[in-house]
Amino acid sequence: MARSESKAISTSEILKNVDIKTEIIVGDLSSPNQVFRMAEETKTLVNSIDVLVINAGMFSTATEREVQSDGLEKHFALNYLHQTILITQLLPLLTSP
């Protein structure tokens, strides 16, 4: 999963060189709709997940809170809530043999 398709393709090519199979799913973890869509797309592509690394996050020095259209504070939604939702949705694939 990646926000940038071009970066995902580049990383996927590197991993293919060492015989690691990848699937690319593009989406934005700051959007709850995209988080659920990415999870569902993942479930259709694979039967299990061996390793899941979530390194999405944001940092801002802005003094004003940024509230998204869904009413959630953007830092909280991206750095905590949506990552937790994604992991929860993918948990059955992570525990599959």
Tab-separated table of C-alpha atoms in Angstrom:
chain	number	residue	atom	x	y	z
A	1	MET	CA	0.000	0.000	0.000
A	2	ALA	CA	1.270	3.403	-0.863
A	3	ARG	CA	0.088	6.927	-1.382
A	4	SER	CA	2.384	7.353	-4.383
A	5	GLU	CA	1.983	4.812	-7.173
A	6	SER	CA	5.339	5.673	-8.742
A	7	LYS	CA	7.201	5.119	-5.469
A	8	ALA	CA	5.331	1.853	-4.913
A	9	ILE	CA	6.293	0.609	-8.362
A	10	SER	CA	9.916	1.554	-7.750
A	11	THR	CA	9.982	-0.297	-4.427
A	12	SER	CA	8.206	-3.281	-5.942
A	13	GLU	CA	10.859	-3.548	-8.663
A	14	ILE	CA	13.615	-3.584	-6.043
A	15	LEU	CA	11.850	-6.342	-4.104
A	16	LYS	CA	11.319	-8.406	-7.252
A	17	ASN	CA	15.104	-8.465	-7.686
A	18	VAL	CA	15.335	-10.488	-4.474
A	19	ASP	CA	12.366	-12.751	-5.310
A	20	ILE	CA	9.802	-11.046	-3.075
A	21	LYS	CA	6.291	-10.928	-4.537
A	22	THR	CA	4.413	-7.676	-4.065
A	23	GLU	CA	0.987	-6.258	-4.824
A	24	ILE	CA	0.450	-2.505	-5.144
A	25	ILE	CA	-2.567	-0.790	-3.653
A	26	VAL	CA	-2.665	2.993	-3.830
A	27	GLY	CA	-4.593	5.029	-1.299
A	28	ASP	CA	-4.497	7.742	1.322
A	29	LEU	CA	-4.510	6.719	5.001
A	30	SER	CA	-5.962	10.091	5.976
A	31	SER	CA	-9.265	9.094	4.335
A	32	PRO	CA	-11.392	6.529	6.200
A	33	ASN	CA	-13.158	5.505	2.988
A	34	GLN	CA	-9.821	4.778	1.324
A	35	VAL	CA	-8.615	2.834	4.374
A	36	PHE	CA	-11.600	0.479	4.136
A	37	ARG	CA	-11.216	0.257	0.342
A	38	MET	CA	-7.522	-0.620	0.640
A	39	ALA	CA	-8.296	-3.289	3.218
A	40	GLU	CA	-10.999	-4.836	1.020
A	41	GLU	CA	-8.746	-4.724	-2.040
A	42	THR	CA	-5.993	-6.426	-0.049
A	43	LYS	CA	-8.394	-9.178	1.014
A	44	THR	CA	-9.218	-9.876	-2.637
A	45	LEU	CA	-5.554	-10.014	-3.686
A	46	VAL	CA	-3.971	-12.180	-1.001
A	47	ASN	CA	-4.881	-15.010	1.358
A	48	SER	CA	-2.371	-14.122	4.060
A	49	ILE	CA	0.113	-11.417	5.010
A	50	ASP	CA	3.518	-12.368	6.392
A	51	VAL	CA	4.700	-8.853	7.291
A	52	LEU	CA	2.809	-5.593	7.592
A	53	VAL	CA	4.776	-2.395	8.121
A	54	ILE	CA	2.803	0.795	8.511
A	55	ASN	CA	5.025	3.824	8.418
A	56	ALA	CA	2.490	6.432	7.392
A	57	GLY	CA	2.322	9.474	9.561
A	58	MET	CA	2.495	13.190	9.526
A	59	PHE	CA	4.180	15.876	11.526
A	60	SER	CA	3.352	19.526	11.453
A	61	THR	CA	4.604	22.536	13.316
A	62	ALA	CA	1.384	24.421	12.570
A	63	THR	CA	-0.181	25.936	15.642
A	64	GLU	CA	-3.738	25.429	14.392
A	65	ARG	CA	-5.417	22.029	14.399
A	66	GLU	CA	-6.338	20.715	10.966
A	67	VAL	CA	-9.826	19.227	10.984
A	68	GLN	CA	-10.823	17.013	8.065
A	69	SER	CA	-14.193	17.117	6.317
A	70	ASP	CA	-15.296	14.119	8.423
A	71	GLY	CA	-14.714	16.167	11.583
A	72	LEU	CA	-11.622	14.283	12.745
A	73	GLU	CA	-8.378	16.010	13.594
A	74	LYS	CA	-6.011	15.064	10.762
A	75	HIS	CA	-2.972	14.074	12.877
A	76	PHE	CA	-5.050	11.791	15.088
A	77	ALA	CA	-6.876	10.247	12.128
A	78	LEU	CA	-3.736	9.537	10.084
A	79	ASN	CA	-1.238	8.690	12.819
A	80	TYR	CA	-3.502	6.569	15.033
A	81	LEU	CA	-7.138	5.937	14.146
A	82	HIS	CA	-6.909	4.940	10.486
A	83	GLN	CA	-3.831	2.792	11.034
A	84	THR	CA	-5.679	0.945	13.789
A	85	ILE	CA	-8.681	0.463	11.510
A	86	LEU	CA	-6.448	-0.896	8.747
A	87	ILE	CA	-4.694	-3.342	11.075
A	88	THR	CA	-8.043	-4.477	12.509
A	89	GLN	CA	-9.431	-5.067	9.020
A	90	LEU	CA	-6.322	-7.023	7.967
A	91	LEU	CA	-5.897	-8.999	11.187
A	92	PRO	CA	-7.477	-12.184	9.783
A	93	LEU	CA	-4.882	-12.182	6.983
A	94	LEU	CA	-2.055	-11.642	9.462
A	95	THR	CA	-3.085	-14.636	11.557
A	96	SER	CA	-3.707	-16.959	8.604
A	97	PRO	CA	-1.316	-19.907	8.239
